[in-house]
Short mmCIF file of C-alpha atoms in Angstrom, two decimals:
data_model
loop_
_atom_site.label_atom_id
_atom_site.label_comp_id
_atom_site.label_asym_id
_atom_site.label_seq_id
_atom_site.Cartn_x
_atom_site.Cartn_y
_atom_site.Cartn_z
CA UNK A 1 23.04 -6.38 -48.83
CA UNK A 2 25.92 -7.80 -48.16
CA UNK A 3 27.75 -8.49 -44.81
CA UNK A 4 29.97 -5.54 -44.80
CA UNK A 5 26.58 -3.49 -44.99
CA UNK A 6 24.61 -5.15 -42.48
CA UNK A 7 27.14 -5.21 -39.82
CA UNK A 8 28.22 -1.58 -39.58
CA UNK A 9 24.03 -0.66 -39.70
CA UNK A 10 23.57 -3.15 -36.79
CA UNK A 11 26.89 -1.76 -34.49
CA UNK A 12 25.13 1.93 -35.15
CA UNK A 13 21.40 0.89 -34.38
CA UNK A 14 23.00 -0.88 -30.90
CA UNK A 15 24.95 1.92 -30.34
CA UNK A 16 22.08 4.43 -30.64
CA UNK A 17 19.76 2.37 -28.97
CA UNK A 18 22.22 2.19 -25.86
CA UNK A 19 23.38 5.79 -26.08
CA UNK A 20 19.81 7.12 -26.04
CA UNK A 21 19.03 5.10 -22.77
CA UNK A 22 22.13 5.90 -20.97
CA UNK A 23 21.85 9.31 -21.77
CA UNK A 24 18.21 9.46 -20.03
CA UNK A 25 19.50 7.30 -17.36
CA UNK A 26 22.78 9.44 -16.89
CA UNK A 27 20.64 12.86 -16.77
CA UNK A 28 18.46 11.03 -13.92
CA UNK A 29 21.58 10.10 -12.20
CA UNK A 30 22.85 13.76 -12.50
CA UNK A 31 19.55 15.17 -11.22
CA UNK A 32 20.17 12.93 -8.07
CA UNK A 33 23.73 14.29 -7.76
CA UNK A 34 22.64 17.91 -8.09
CA UNK A 35 19.88 17.48 -4.88
CA UNK A 36 22.76 15.82 -2.85
CA UNK A 37 25.12 18.54 -3.10
CA UNK A 38 22.46 21.48 -2.97
CA UNK A 39 20.91 19.61 0.24
CA UNK A 40 24.63 18.79 1.57
CA UNK A 41 25.72 23.07 0.81
CA UNK A 42 22.00 23.86 2.64
CA UNK A 43 22.78 21.87 5.71
CA UNK A 44 26.38 22.80 5.99
CA UNK A 45 25.39 26.87 5.77
CA UNK A 46 22.05 26.60 7.42
CA UNK A 47 22.31 23.76 9.98
CA UNK A 48 25.80 23.01 11.08
CA UNK A 49 26.75 26.62 11.18
CA UNK A 50 23.97 27.26 13.89
CA UNK A 51 23.86 23.81 15.60
CA UNK A 52 26.24 21.55 17.08
CA UNK A 53 26.86 18.18 14.87
CA UNK A 54 24.81 15.39 16.59
CA UNK A 55 26.47 12.07 17.61
CA UNK A 56 24.94 8.67 18.48
CA UNK A 57 26.90 8.55 21.96
CA UNK A 58 25.02 11.72 22.89
CA UNK A 59 21.71 9.85 22.91
CA UNK A 60 21.19 9.64 26.70
CA UNK A 61 19.30 6.44 27.78
CA UNK A 62 15.43 7.58 28.13
CA UNK A 63 14.08 7.41 32.14
CA UNK A 64 11.99 4.35 30.78
CA UNK A 65 14.01 2.89 27.65
CA UNK A 66 11.43 0.98 25.47
CA UNK A 67 11.19 -2.70 24.59
CA UNK A 68 13.04 -3.19 21.34
CA UNK A 69 12.41 -6.69 19.67
CA UNK A 70 14.95 -7.82 17.33
CA UNK A 71 13.89 -10.10 14.95
CA UNK A 72 16.53 -12.58 13.11
CA UNK A 73 15.07 -14.99 10.70
CA UNK A 74 17.37 -18.07 10.19
CA UNK A 75 17.39 -20.90 7.66
CA UNK A 76 20.43 -23.14 7.39
CA UNK A 77 22.67 -20.23 9.39
CA UNK A 78 24.51 -22.84 11.70
CA UNK A 79 28.00 -21.79 10.95
CA UNK A 80 27.26 -17.96 11.92
CA UNK A 81 24.02 -17.52 13.89
CA UNK A 82 26.00 -18.38 17.50
CA UNK A 83 28.77 -15.91 16.72
CA UNK A 84 26.53 -13.65 15.73
CA UNK A 85 24.19 -13.57 18.94
CA UNK A 86 27.15 -13.58 21.38
CA UNK A 87 28.68 -10.34 19.39
CA UNK A 88 25.48 -8.64 19.67
CA UNK A 89 24.86 -9.55 23.08
CA UNK A 90 28.38 -8.23 24.04
CA UNK A 91 28.61 -5.12 21.95
CA UNK A 92 24.73 -3.92 22.33
CA UNK A 93 24.86 -0.57 24.75
CA UNK A 94 21.13 -0.76 25.59
CA UNK A 95 19.30 -2.59 28.52
CA UNK A 96 15.71 -3.36 27.62
CA UNK A 97 15.61 -5.62 24.46
CA UNK A 98 14.94 -9.51 23.26
CA UNK A 99 16.25 -11.08 20.36
CA UNK A 100 13.59 -13.32 18.54
CA UNK A 101 15.36 -15.87 16.47
CA UNK A 102 13.26 -17.93 13.75
CA UNK A 103 14.31 -21.47 12.49
CA UNK A 104 12.93 -24.26 11.18
CA UNK A 105 11.96 -27.66 12.64
CA UNK A 106 13.70 -29.61 9.55
CA UNK A 107 17.06 -27.43 10.47
CA UNK A 108 18.40 -28.84 13.72
CA UNK A 109 22.02 -27.45 13.35
CA UNK A 110 20.48 -24.14 13.20
CA UNK A 111 18.33 -25.06 16.35
CA UNK A 112 21.44 -26.52 18.23
CA UNK A 113 23.71 -23.35 17.28
CA UNK A 114 20.74 -20.84 18.77
CA UNK A 115 20.55 -23.29 21.96
CA UNK A 116 24.15 -22.77 22.62
CA UNK A 117 23.70 -19.37 23.52
CA UNK A 118 22.25 -19.15 26.81
CA UNK A 119 20.95 -15.72 27.44
CA UNK A 120 17.39 -14.91 28.84
CA UNK A 121 17.27 -12.24 26.09
CA UNK A 122 17.17 -14.61 23.38
CA UNK A 123 13.91 -16.17 22.33
CA UNK A 124 14.23 -19.23 20.03
CA UNK A 125 11.21 -19.68 17.81
CA UNK A 126 10.51 -22.58 15.81
CA UNK A 127 8.83 -22.31 12.35
CA UNK A 128 6.51 -25.65 12.64
CA UNK A 129 7.08 -26.21 8.82
CA UNK A 130 9.62 -27.82 6.71
CA UNK A 131 12.32 -25.12 5.50
CA UNK A 132 12.75 -23.06 3.82
CA UNK A 133 9.31 -21.37 2.93
CA UNK A 134 9.74 -17.55 2.57
CA UNK A 135 11.73 -15.09 4.71
CA UNK A 136 8.30 -12.96 5.18
CA UNK A 137 6.98 -16.22 6.55
CA UNK A 138 9.47 -16.56 8.92
CA UNK A 139 9.44 -13.08 9.97
CA UNK A 140 5.39 -13.38 10.29
CA UNK A 141 6.13 -16.21 12.76
CA UNK A 142 8.66 -13.77 14.92
CA UNK A 143 5.85 -11.77 14.92
CA UNK A 144 3.18 -14.11 16.46
CA UNK A 145 6.06 -15.32 18.87
CA UNK A 146 6.30 -11.08 20.02
CA UNK A 147 2.59 -10.88 20.48
CA UNK A 148 2.76 -14.03 22.72
CA UNK A 149 5.58 -12.68 24.78
CA UNK A 150 3.64 -9.33 25.06
CA UNK A 151 0.65 -10.99 26.27
CA UNK A 152 2.67 -13.45 28.51
CA UNK A 153 4.99 -10.65 30.50
CA UNK A 154 2.00 -7.95 30.08
CA UNK A 155 4.29 -5.59 28.06
CA UNK A 156 4.21 -4.01 24.64
CA UNK A 157 7.12 -3.48 22.22
CA UNK A 158 8.12 0.09 21.34
CA UNK A 159 9.80 -1.05 18.13
CA UNK A 160 10.55 -4.41 16.11
CA UNK A 161 14.28 -4.31 14.51
CA UNK A 162 15.26 -6.38 11.68
CA UNK A 163 18.70 -7.99 11.40
CA UNK A 164 20.13 -11.02 9.22
CA UNK A 165 22.09 -14.12 11.07
CA UNK A 166 25.45 -12.78 9.72
CA UNK A 167 25.13 -9.12 10.81
CA UNK A 168 27.75 -7.12 12.88
CA UNK A 169 25.21 -4.92 15.05
CA UNK A 170 26.62 -1.43 15.74
CA UNK A 171 26.60 -0.91 19.87
CA UNK A 172 24.44 2.30 19.60
CA UNK A 173 21.81 1.03 17.24
CA UNK A 174 19.05 0.25 19.66
CA UNK A 175 20.30 3.45 21.54
CA UNK A 176 19.44 5.27 18.45
CA UNK A 177 16.20 3.43 17.32
CA UNK A 178 14.98 4.18 21.18
CA UNK A 179 15.69 7.77 20.69
CA UNK A 180 14.21 8.42 17.37
CA UNK A 181 11.30 5.78 16.80
CA UNK A 182 8.71 8.15 18.34
CA UNK A 183 9.25 10.55 15.52
CA UNK A 184 8.68 8.28 12.69
CA UNK A 185 7.03 4.98 11.69
CA UNK A 186 10.30 3.40 10.54
CA UNK A 187 14.00 4.19 11.09
CA UNK A 188 16.78 2.85 8.72
CA UNK A 189 20.70 2.95 9.31
CA UNK A 190 23.03 2.52 6.49
CA UNK A 191 24.01 -0.65 5.60
CA UNK A 192 28.07 -0.94 4.84
CA UNK A 193 29.58 -4.26 3.26
CA UNK A 194 32.70 -5.18 5.00
CA UNK A 195 35.47 -5.67 2.44
CA UNK A 196 36.75 -9.30 1.66
CA UNK A 197 40.50 -9.48 0.90
CA UNK A 198 39.60 -12.86 -0.44
CA UNK A 199 36.85 -11.70 -2.97
CA UNK A 200 37.92 -7.98 -3.93
CA UNK A 201 36.18 -7.85 -7.26
CA UNK A 202 32.83 -9.66 -6.44
CA UNK A 203 32.20 -8.86 -2.62
CA UNK A 204 33.90 -5.60 -3.13
CA UNK A 205 31.46 -4.08 -5.66
CA UNK A 206 28.87 -4.22 -3.04
CA UNK A 207 30.80 -1.98 -0.64
CA UNK A 208 30.94 0.45 -4.04
CA UNK A 209 27.09 0.14 -4.89
CA UNK A 210 26.10 0.29 -0.86
CA UNK A 211 28.50 3.42 -0.21
CA UNK A 212 26.66 5.53 -3.09
CA UNK A 213 23.11 4.35 -2.06
CA UNK A 214 23.53 4.81 1.63
CA UNK A 215 25.45 8.14 1.30
CA UNK A 216 23.58 9.84 -1.50
CA UNK A 217 20.65 7.79 -2.89
CA UNK A 218 18.56 7.50 0.35
CA UNK A 219 19.29 11.16 1.57
CA UNK A 220 17.90 12.28 -1.84
CA UNK A 221 15.23 9.71 -1.54
CA UNK A 222 13.65 11.23 1.98
CA UNK A 223 14.45 14.79 0.50
CA UNK A 224 12.20 14.62 -2.56
CA UNK A 225 9.28 13.26 0.01
CA UNK A 226 9.42 9.67 -0.92
CA UNK A 227 8.81 6.82 1.39
CA UNK A 228 12.51 4.81 2.56
CA UNK A 229 12.52 1.39 1.41
CA UNK A 230 13.72 -1.21 4.24
CA UNK A 231 17.08 -2.70 3.79
CA UNK A 232 16.02 -6.00 5.93
CA UNK A 233 19.09 -4.99 8.66
CA UNK A 234 19.69 -1.78 10.58
CA UNK A 235 16.04 -0.59 10.49
CA UNK A 236 13.44 -0.30 13.20
CA UNK A 237 9.60 -0.31 12.73
CA UNK A 238 7.54 1.44 15.35
CA UNK A 239 5.25 -1.45 16.90
CA UNK A 240 1.92 -0.04 16.27
CA UNK A 241 2.86 1.12 12.56
CA UNK A 242 3.52 -2.89 12.10
CA UNK A 243 0.34 -3.54 14.37
CA UNK A 244 -1.58 -1.19 11.72
CA UNK A 245 -0.12 -3.02 8.57
CA UNK A 246 -0.56 -6.30 10.14
CA UNK A 247 -4.67 -5.37 10.66
CA UNK A 248 -4.39 -4.77 6.67
CA UNK A 249 -2.75 -8.31 5.72
CA UNK A 250 -4.88 -10.76 7.94
CA UNK A 251 -2.29 -10.46 10.81
CA UNK A 252 0.96 -10.72 9.04
CA UNK A 253 2.56 -7.38 8.64
CA UNK A 254 5.14 -8.87 6.09
CA UNK A 255 4.32 -9.87 2.74
CA UNK A 256 4.43 -13.36 2.34
CA UNK A 257 4.31 -13.46 -1.47
CA UNK A 258 7.24 -11.33 -1.78
CA UNK A 259 10.90 -12.19 -2.06
CA UNK A 260 11.83 -8.39 -1.10
CA UNK A 261 9.11 -8.19 1.64
CA UNK A 262 11.65 -5.17 3.44
CA UNK A 263 11.55 -2.98 0.64
CA UNK A 264 7.82 -3.33 0.70
CA UNK A 265 7.34 -2.76 3.92
CA UNK A 266 8.79 0.54 4.08
CA UNK A 267 6.84 1.80 0.77
CA UNK A 268 3.70 0.35 2.40
CA UNK A 269 4.02 2.47 5.48
CA UNK A 270 5.07 5.48 3.34
CA UNK A 271 1.67 4.93 1.14
CA UNK A 272 -0.33 4.97 4.68
CA UNK A 273 1.04 8.52 5.43
CA UNK A 274 3.34 7.55 8.19
CA UNK A 275 6.65 8.97 8.31
CA UNK A 276 9.90 7.11 7.20
CA UNK A 277 13.43 8.17 8.21
CA UNK A 278 17.15 7.48 7.16
CA UNK A 279 19.36 8.48 10.06
CA UNK A 280 23.34 8.68 9.24
CA UNK A 281 24.97 9.55 12.25
CA UNK A 282 28.82 9.25 13.43
CA UNK A 283 29.34 7.38 16.46
CA UNK A 284 31.86 9.44 18.80
CA UNK A 285 33.42 12.59 17.94
CA UNK A 286 36.82 11.98 15.93
CA UNK A 287 35.61 8.99 14.73
CA UNK A 288 35.67 7.59 11.41
CA UNK A 289 32.27 6.58 9.49
CA UNK A 290 28.76 6.13 11.10
CA UNK A 291 26.50 4.19 12.84
CA UNK A 292 25.98 1.31 10.65
CA UNK A 293 24.67 -2.47 9.87
CA UNK A 294 28.01 -4.09 8.86
CA UNK A 295 28.23 -7.75 7.39
CA UNK A 296 29.87 -9.75 4.50
CA UNK A 297 28.00 -9.91 1.12
CA UNK A 298 28.46 -12.83 -1.56
CA UNK A 299 31.83 -13.37 -2.64
CA UNK A 300 31.39 -15.75 -5.79
CA UNK A 301 29.96 -14.83 -8.83
CA UNK A 302 26.84 -17.44 -8.65
CA UNK A 303 25.73 -16.19 -5.18
CA UNK A 304 26.01 -12.66 -6.19
CA UNK A 305 23.71 -13.19 -9.25
CA UNK A 306 21.39 -15.14 -7.19
CA UNK A 307 21.02 -12.70 -4.58
CA UNK A 308 20.90 -9.50 -7.13
CA UNK A 309 18.30 -11.77 -9.19
CA UNK A 310 15.92 -11.80 -5.88
CA UNK A 311 16.31 -8.16 -5.49
CA UNK A 312 15.48 -7.26 -8.61
CA UNK A 313 12.83 -9.77 -9.47
CA UNK A 314 11.35 -8.71 -6.05
CA UNK A 315 11.67 -4.88 -6.67
CA UNK A 316 11.35 -4.41 -10.60
CA UNK A 317 8.91 -7.21 -11.74
CA UNK A 318 7.05 -8.35 -8.63
CA UNK A 319 6.96 -5.14 -7.13
CA UNK A 320 5.74 -3.55 -10.15
CA UNK A 321 2.51 -5.58 -9.88
CA UNK A 322 2.16 -5.54 -6.30
CA UNK A 323 2.78 -1.87 -5.14
CA UNK A 324 1.81 0.06 -8.79
CA UNK A 325 2.66 3.54 -9.13
CA UNK A 326 0.95 5.57 -6.36
CA UNK A 327 2.07 8.38 -4.59
CA UNK A 328 3.15 11.80 -5.41
CA UNK A 329 5.81 12.97 -7.89
CA UNK A 330 8.92 12.27 -5.87
CA UNK A 331 7.59 8.88 -4.77
CA UNK A 332 6.77 8.00 -8.65
CA UNK A 333 10.15 8.86 -9.59
CA UNK A 334 12.10 6.89 -6.92
CA UNK A 335 10.02 3.98 -8.00
CA UNK A 336 11.02 4.39 -11.29
CA UNK A 337 14.48 4.46 -10.42
CA UNK A 338 14.14 1.50 -8.41
CA UNK A 339 12.50 -0.63 -11.28
CA UNK A 340 14.96 0.32 -14.14
CA UNK A 341 17.19 -2.65 -13.48
CA UNK A 342 15.66 -5.16 -16.21
CA UNK A 343 15.83 -2.04 -18.72
CA UNK A 344 19.59 -1.11 -17.71
CA UNK A 345 20.63 -4.66 -18.17
CA UNK A 346 19.12 -4.72 -21.59
CA UNK A 347 21.09 -1.10 -22.64
CA UNK A 348 24.28 -2.61 -20.98
CA UNK A 349 24.08 -5.70 -23.40
CA UNK A 350 23.36 -3.95 -26.30
CA UNK A 351 26.10 -1.45 -25.48
CA UNK A 352 28.90 -4.25 -25.06
CA UNK A 353 27.64 -5.60 -28.27
CA UNK A 354 27.84 -2.58 -29.85
CA UNK A 355 31.70 -1.88 -28.60
CA UNK A 356 32.51 -5.74 -29.52
CA UNK A 357 31.04 -5.10 -32.93
CA UNK A 358 32.64 -1.66 -33.72
CA UNK A 359 36.23 -3.05 -32.53
CA UNK A 360 36.04 -5.98 -34.94
CA UNK A 361 34.91 -3.52 -37.92
CA UNK A 362 37.86 -1.20 -36.98
CA UNK A 363 40.16 -4.08 -36.99
CA UNK A 364 38.85 -5.61 -39.92
CA UNK A 365 39.36 -2.12 -42.08
CA UNK A 366 42.71 -1.76 -40.78
CA UNK A 367 43.38 -5.42 -42.01
CA UNK A 368 42.25 -4.21 -45.34
CA UNK A 369 38.65 -5.94 -45.34
CA UNK A 370 36.10 -4.11 -47.90
CA UNK A 371 34.09 -2.18 -44.76
CA UNK A 372 33.36 1.41 -43.75
CA UNK A 373 33.35 1.33 -40.10
CA UNK A 374 32.16 5.17 -39.79
CA UNK A 375 29.77 6.55 -37.43
CA UNK A 376 27.49 9.65 -38.29
CA UNK A 377 27.79 12.80 -36.71
CA UNK A 378 24.58 12.44 -34.68
CA UNK A 379 25.58 9.26 -33.11
CA UNK A 380 29.12 10.59 -32.65
CA UNK A 381 27.85 13.52 -30.47
CA UNK A 382 25.78 11.47 -28.63
CA UNK A 383 28.71 9.11 -27.54
CA UNK A 384 30.91 11.92 -26.62
CA UNK A 385 28.01 13.31 -24.40
CA UNK A 386 27.65 10.20 -22.91
CA UNK A 387 31.55 9.70 -22.39
CA UNK A 388 31.24 12.74 -20.51
CA UNK A 389 28.69 11.89 -18.42
CA UNK A 390 30.20 8.38 -17.73
CA UNK A 391 33.28 10.35 -16.49
CA UNK A 392 31.12 12.00 -14.06
CA UNK A 393 29.44 8.67 -12.82
CA UNK A 394 32.79 7.03 -12.47
CA UNK A 395 33.98 9.90 -10.18
CA UNK A 396 30.94 9.91 -8.42
CA UNK A 397 31.42 6.17 -7.54
CA UNK A 398 35.21 6.83 -6.66
CA UNK A 399 34.15 9.53 -4.45
CA UNK A 400 31.43 7.69 -2.47
CA UNK A 401 33.74 4.47 -2.09
CA UNK A 402 36.38 6.54 -0.85
CA UNK A 403 34.38 8.18 1.36
CA UNK A 404 33.13 5.14 3.23
CA UNK A 405 36.10 2.85 2.78
CA UNK A 406 39.27 4.96 2.04
CA UNK A 407 41.37 5.82 -0.88
CA UNK A 408 42.31 2.05 -2.05
CA UNK A 409 38.88 0.67 -2.25
CA UNK A 410 37.62 4.22 -4.02
CA UNK A 411 40.20 3.25 -6.64
CA UNK A 412 39.38 -0.10 -7.10
CA UNK A 413 35.68 0.70 -7.41
CA UNK A 414 36.52 2.12 -10.94
CA UNK A 415 37.61 -1.20 -12.80
CA UNK A 416 34.89 -3.07 -10.33
CA UNK A 417 31.80 -0.86 -12.49
CA UNK A 418 32.41 -3.69 -15.08
CA UNK A 419 32.30 -6.49 -12.51
CA UNK A 420 28.90 -4.98 -11.39
CA UNK A 421 27.46 -4.68 -15.06
CA UNK A 422 28.36 -8.56 -15.76
CA UNK A 423 26.39 -9.29 -12.14
CA UNK A 424 23.89 -7.20 -13.39
CA UNK A 425 22.91 -8.39 -16.76
CA UNK A 426 23.11 -12.17 -15.22
CA UNK A 427 20.82 -11.20 -12.50
CA UNK A 428 18.43 -9.67 -14.91
CA UNK A 429 18.45 -12.90 -16.79
CA UNK A 430 17.65 -14.99 -13.92
CA UNK A 431 15.23 -12.81 -12.52
CA UNK A 432 13.63 -12.63 -16.02
CA UNK A 433 13.26 -16.58 -16.45
CA UNK A 434 12.25 -17.08 -12.79
CA UNK A 435 9.41 -14.51 -12.61
CA UNK A 436 8.22 -16.10 -16.17
CA UNK A 437 7.74 -19.51 -14.26
CA UNK A 438 5.53 -17.77 -11.89
CA UNK A 439 7.76 -16.08 -9.60
CA UNK A 440 9.68 -17.68 -6.56
CA UNK A 441 8.17 -19.71 -3.96
CA UNK A 442 10.49 -20.02 -1.39
CA UNK A 443 13.72 -18.38 0.51
CA UNK A 444 16.67 -18.44 -2.17
CA UNK A 445 19.25 -17.32 0.65
CA UNK A 446 22.82 -17.49 0.05
CA UNK A 447 25.74 -18.88 2.11
CA UNK A 448 26.85 -16.50 4.80
CA UNK A 449 30.29 -15.96 6.84
CA UNK A 450 30.76 -14.07 10.06
CA UNK A 451 33.73 -11.95 10.78
CA UNK A 452 36.38 -13.47 12.89
CA UNK A 453 37.74 -9.95 13.80
CA UNK A 454 34.82 -7.30 14.45
CA UNK A 455 34.68 -3.84 13.13
CA UNK A 456 33.99 -0.79 15.37
#
């Protein structure tokens, strides 16, 4: 068998492998789309036709608003932590809260930045270890500090709210948590990355992915009865639910051995039979967008790959071992979707290799080389079906991004699909390498920036 025979067969096998995999994934995604639009239609006919739409500004303060404890873990965050705290203290439309900020003893710059924010609502908490350990370890120290605070002041927090050191917190966020946390153990608000004009392709692809995930995916997840995984920001955990989880984990509610402790926490509380809630609510009548947590995401290829590798490794690889496949049909379906990242990366690699081989074979044939670059009818049909399903996926990505960010970003989301694919493949390779070496042992954080001009 000559090379002229081997290359067409190899290209066909790669295309068949990728094509079948993409067909399964695309039908899976199509099912999510259908559930989303069916639910949207039902709510338009059965809910909004009879009831007035809710707005965050309508949430009136409770007569006795509960104490909300905001946890902000920080390692090497000197450039952003002070602006973040000052902005939060200025913006938040709520009276009864405390911000617990964790820092490490070998990070004096972050400690000094926290100390520069003089406000009785800020509680600086030193982690008595050289950092970084893990984000979960820092959060557990903040939990211990909250317990000490509650004992010293003879009070009990109503909920714990999670945020990162670079987050822009919405003014109505705590008001919503106080109003809804009695109905669920977990309340998660949408996370919408801030567009970065200096990184339209790398940072911008996060806008596309989060727009689709936090407009559609989490809504469908809740609709099929699956637990809502926490994003680690813009979320509240009911105090006694957190205490219950801590009792099962040696007093530490956040999983110390996990790099995605927030994701795990939501699923663990759901597995205990507790309600988890995803809330999309507009801030004011006539105001575009919803109450959400905002912030800048990685702007360089290297940092995006590191972050995505941490997520993928924690959810798809380590998470498989730690959480298993418990729960009902909806829960298992969503966990399968969460964990398909490594396989998706392999399929992408196979597809791009097949496309490269076919293009070279067609070029060689056109130039008179003795090769036969022909696809059999079955493969042609498979690729045609996939092409139509891909067009639908592109349309969905455009529509959700446009809904959150406007027409310009919506059009940019189309070529950014390729950028996201490249990052996904590189992140999968890094995640697998780290997993085979025993998994990540410490906080592999990326560099953060805080916006000079704050969004509404």
